[in-house]
Each structure stands twice: as structure tokens, then as C-alpha cells.
Coordinates of N, CA and C in Angstrom, one line a residue:
X42 N 0.8 -1.2 0.0 CA 0.0 0.0 0.0 C 0.9 1.2 0.0
X43 N 0.4 2.3 -0.6 CA 1.1 3.6 -0.6 C 1.0 4.2 0.8
X44 N 2.0 4.7 1.3 CA 2.1 5.3 2.6 C 2.7 6.7 2.6
X45 N 2.0 7.7 3.1 CA 2.6 9.0 3.3 C 3.1 9.1 4.7
X46 N 4.3 9.7 4.9 CA 4.9 10.0 6.2 C 5.1 11.5 6.2
X47 N 4.4 12.2 7.1 CA 4.6 13.6 7.2 C 4.9 13.9 8.7
X48 N 5.9 14.8 8.9 CA 6.2 15.1 10.3 C 6.5 16.6 10.5
X49 N 6.4 16.9 11.8 CA 6.7 18.2 12.3 C 7.5 18.0 13.5
X50 N 8.8 18.2 13.4 CA 9.8 17.9 14.4 C 10.7 19.1 14.6
X51 N 10.8 19.6 15.8 CA 11.4 20.9 16.0 C 13.0 20.8 16.0
X52 N 13.5 19.7 16.5 CA 14.9 19.6 16.7 C 15.6 18.9 15.5
X53 N 16.6 19.5 14.9 CA 17.3 19.0 13.7 C 17.7 17.6 13.8
X54 N 18.3 17.2 15.0 CA 18.9 15.9 15.2 C 17.8 14.8 15.0
X55 N 16.6 15.0 15.6 CA 15.5 14.1 15.5 C 14.9 14.1 14.2
X56 N 14.8 15.3 13.6 CA 14.2 15.4 12.2 C 15.1 14.6 11.2
X57 N 16.4 14.7 11.4 CA 17.3 14.0 10.4 C 17.2 12.5 10.6
X58 N 17.0 12.1 11.9 CA 16.9 10.6 12.1 C 15.6 10.1 11.5
X59 N 14.5 10.8 11.7 CA 13.3 10.3 11.1 C 13.4 10.3 9.5
X60 N 14.0 11.3 9.0 CA 14.2 11.3 7.5 C 15.0 10.1 7.1
X61 N 16.0 9.8 7.8 CA 16.9 8.6 7.5 C 16.1 7.3 7.6
X62 N 15.2 7.2 8.6 CA 14.4 6.0 8.7 C 13.5 5.9 7.5
X63 N 12.9 7.0 7.1 CA 12.0 6.9 5.9 C 12.8 6.5 4.7
X64 N 14.0 7.0 4.5 CA 14.8 6.7 3.3 C 15.2 5.2 3.4
X65 N 15.5 4.7 4.6 CA 15.9 3.3 4.8 C 14.7 2.3 4.4
X66 N 13.5 2.8 4.6 CA 12.3 2.0 4.2 C 12.0 2.1 2.7
X67 N 12.8 2.9 2.0 CA 12.6 3.1 0.6 C 11.6 4.1 0.2
X68 N 11.3 5.0 1.1 CA 10.3 6.0 0.8 C 11.0 7.2 0.0
X69 N 10.3 7.9 -0.8 CA 10.8 9.0 -1.6 C 10.4 10.3 -0.9
X70 N 11.4 11.2 -0.8 CA 11.1 12.5 -0.2 C 10.4 13.3 -1.3
X71 N 9.2 13.8 -0.9 CA 8.4 14.6 -1.9 C 8.4 16.1 -1.5
X72 N 8.7 16.3 -0.2 CA 8.9 17.7 0.3 C 9.8 17.5 1.5
X73 N 10.2 18.7 2.1 CA 11.2 18.6 3.2 C 10.8 17.7 4.3
X74 N 9.5 17.7 4.7 CA 9.0 16.9 5.8 C 7.9 15.9 5.4
X75 N 8.0 15.4 4.1 CA 7.0 14.5 3.6 C 7.6 13.5 2.7
X76 N 7.3 12.2 3.0 CA 7.8 11.1 2.3 C 6.6 10.2 1.8
X77 N 6.8 9.5 0.6 CA 5.8 8.7 0.1 C 6.5 7.4 -0.5
X78 N 5.8 6.3 -0.3 CA 6.3 5.1 -0.8 C 5.4 3.9 -0.6
X79 N 5.8 2.8 -1.0 CA 5.1 1.5 -1.0 C 5.6 0.7 0.2
X80 N 4.7 0.5 1.2 CA 5.1 -0.4 2.3 C 4.0 -1.4 2.6
X81 N 4.3 -2.5 3.1 CA 3.3 -3.4 3.6 C 2.9 -3.0 5.0
X82 N 1.9 -3.6 5.6 CA 1.4 -3.2 6.9 C 2.4 -3.3 8.0
X83 N 3.2 -4.4 8.0 CA 4.2 -4.7 9.0 C 5.3 -3.6 8.9
X84 N 5.7 -3.3 7.7 CA 6.7 -2.2 7.5 C 6.2 -0.9 8.0
X85 N 5.0 -0.6 7.7 CA 4.4 0.7 8.1 C 4.3 0.8 9.6
X86 N 3.9 -0.3 10.3 CA 3.9 -0.3 11.7 C 5.3 -0.2 12.3
X87 N 6.2 -0.9 11.7 CA 7.6 -0.9 12.2 C 8.2 0.5 12.1
X88 N 8.0 1.2 11.0 CA 8.5 2.5 10.7 C 7.9 3.5 11.8
X89 N 6.6 3.3 12.1 CA 5.9 4.2 13.1 C 6.5 4.0 14.5
X90 N 6.8 2.7 14.8 CA 7.4 2.4 16.1 C 8.8 3.0 16.2
X91 N 9.6 2.9 15.1 CA 11.0 3.5 15.1 C 10.9 5.0 15.3
X92 N 10.0 5.6 14.6 CA 9.8 7.1 14.7 C 9.4 7.5 16.1
X93 N 8.4 6.7 16.7 CA 7.9 7.0 18.0 C 9.0 6.9 19.1
X94 N 10.0 6.1 18.9 CA 11.1 5.9 19.8 C 12.1 7.1 19.8
X95 N 12.0 7.8 18.7 CA 13.0 8.9 18.5 C 12.4 10.3 19.0
X96 N 11.2 10.6 18.6 CA 10.7 11.9 18.8 C 10.3 12.2 20.3
X97 N 10.2 13.5 20.6 CA 9.7 13.8 21.9 C 8.2 14.1 21.9
X98 N 7.7 14.4 23.1 CA 6.2 14.6 23.2 C 5.6 15.8 22.5
X99 N 6.5 16.7 22.1 CA 6.0 17.9 21.4 C 6.0 17.8 19.9
X100 N 6.7 16.7 19.4 CA 6.8 16.5 17.9 C 5.6 15.6 17.4
X101 N 5.5 15.6 16.1 CA 4.4 14.7 15.6 C 4.9 14.0 14.3
X102 N 4.5 12.8 14.1 CA 4.8 12.0 12.9 C 3.5 11.4 12.5
X103 N 3.0 11.6 11.2 CA 1.8 11.0 10.7 C 2.2 10.0 9.7
X104 N 1.6 8.8 9.8 CA 1.8 7.7 8.8 C 0.4 7.5 8.3
X105 N 0.2 7.9 7.0 CA -1.1 7.8 6.4 C -1.1 6.7 5.3
X106 N -1.9 5.7 5.4 CA -2.0 4.8 4.2 C -2.9 5.4 3.2
X107 N -2.6 5.1 1.9 CA -3.4 5.6 0.8 C -3.6 4.6 -0.3
X108 N -4.8 4.4 -0.7 CA -5.1 3.4 -1.8 C -4.6 4.0 -3.1
X109 N -4.4 3.1 -4.1 CA -3.9 3.5 -5.4 C -5.0 4.4 -6.1
X110 N -6.3 4.1 -5.9 CA -7.3 4.9 -6.5 C -7.3 6.3 -5.9
X111 N -7.1 6.4 -4.6 CA -7.0 7.8 -4.0 C -5.8 8.5 -4.5
X112 N -4.7 7.8 -4.7 CA -3.5 8.4 -5.1 C -3.7 9.0 -6.5
X113 N -4.4 8.3 -7.4 CA -4.7 8.8 -8.7 C -5.5 10.0 -8.8
X114 N -6.2 10.3 -7.7 CA -7.1 11.5 -7.6 C -6.4 12.7 -7.0
X115 N -5.1 12.6 -6.7 CA -4.4 13.7 -6.1 C -4.4 14.9 -7.1
X116 N -4.6 16.1 -6.6 CA -4.5 17.3 -7.5 C -3.3 18.0 -7.0
X117 N -2.4 18.3 -7.9 CA -1.2 19.0 -7.6 C -1.2 20.4 -8.2
X118 N -0.9 21.3 -7.4 CA -0.9 22.7 -7.8 C 0.6 23.2 -7.6
X119 N 1.2 23.7 -8.7 CA 2.6 24.1 -8.6 C 3.6 23.0 -8.8
X120 N 4.8 23.3 -8.5 CA 5.9 22.3 -8.7 C 5.8 21.2 -7.6
X121 N 5.6 20.0 -8.0 CA 5.5 18.9 -7.0 C 6.5 17.8 -7.2
X122 N 6.2 16.7 -6.7 CA 7.1 15.5 -6.8 C 6.8 14.8 -8.1
X123 N 7.7 14.0 -8.5 CA 7.6 13.2 -9.8 C 6.6 12.1 -9.6
X124 N 5.4 12.2 -10.0 CA 4.4 11.2 -9.8 C 4.8 9.9 -10.5
X125 N 5.5 9.9 -11.6 CA 6.0 8.7 -12.3 C 7.0 7.9 -11.4
X126 N 7.7 8.6 -10.5 CA 8.7 8.0 -9.7 C 8.0 7.1 -8.6
X127 N 6.8 7.4 -8.2 CA 6.1 6.7 -7.1 C 4.9 6.0 -7.6
X128 N 4.4 6.3 -8.8 CA 3.2 5.7 -9.3 C 3.4 4.3 -9.9
X129 N 2.7 3.3 -9.4 CA 2.9 1.9 -9.9 C 4.3 1.4 -9.8
X130 N 4.9 1.8 -8.7 CA 6.3 1.6 -8.5 C 6.7 0.2 -8.0
X131 N 7.8 -0.2 -8.3 CA 8.4 -1.4 -7.7 C 9.7 -0.8 -7.0
X132 N 9.6 -0.8 -5.7 CA 10.7 -0.2 -5.0 C 11.8 -1.2 -4.6
X133 N 13.0 -0.9 -4.8 CA 14.1 -1.7 -4.3 C 14.6 -1.0 -3.1
X134 N 14.5 -1.7 -2.0 CA 14.9 -1.1 -0.7 C 16.4 -1.4 -0.5
X135 N 17.1 -0.4 -0.1 CA 18.5 -0.5 0.2 C 18.7 -0.4 1.7
X136 N 19.3 -1.4 2.3 CA 19.6 -1.4 3.7 C 21.0 -1.6 4.0

């Protein structure tokens, strides 16, 4: 399933660690604090747990599942991410 990870983290050190976790799961950065990629349920839950262990109580990390049909209905205004990069993708995870 497609998964969006969006976060609001105040401290650079924690923000960098969450970004690294997202990249390690093969997610693509679509904005500075937003990642998108294809994860199964276990991977999604594992990513959420890893992020939860890092952030403090004033920070937030959202992990949103999104169906392919909903993804196809995204309306983009302005310069955005490369939809071809994440649409119908087969992601090779690098660990």
C-alpha cells in the first residue's frame, strides 16, 4: 500500500533521524518533511514504532495509508514531486 509519512519535528537531530528512517524503508522525499512510498502493513507499523522511539512529546509524525485509487485523484498545484517515480512503482529497498 502507498504510505505518506509527514512530520513536524522541532529539533534538527531528531528530524534528520526520522528522515533517515523513511529513506531506509525506501520512501521517496516529496517535500522537506513529507515522504511517500510503498510499504506493507508490517513495514508501516515498524516505521511508526521506530519514529515514536525517537521523537519527543511535542513532535508529531503522521503515517497515512493511501489506496492507489485515491493516489490517482491527487490534485497537484505548482511544482511537486515526480508522480511517475512513485506511481505503480516497484521499489528496491537499500539497507
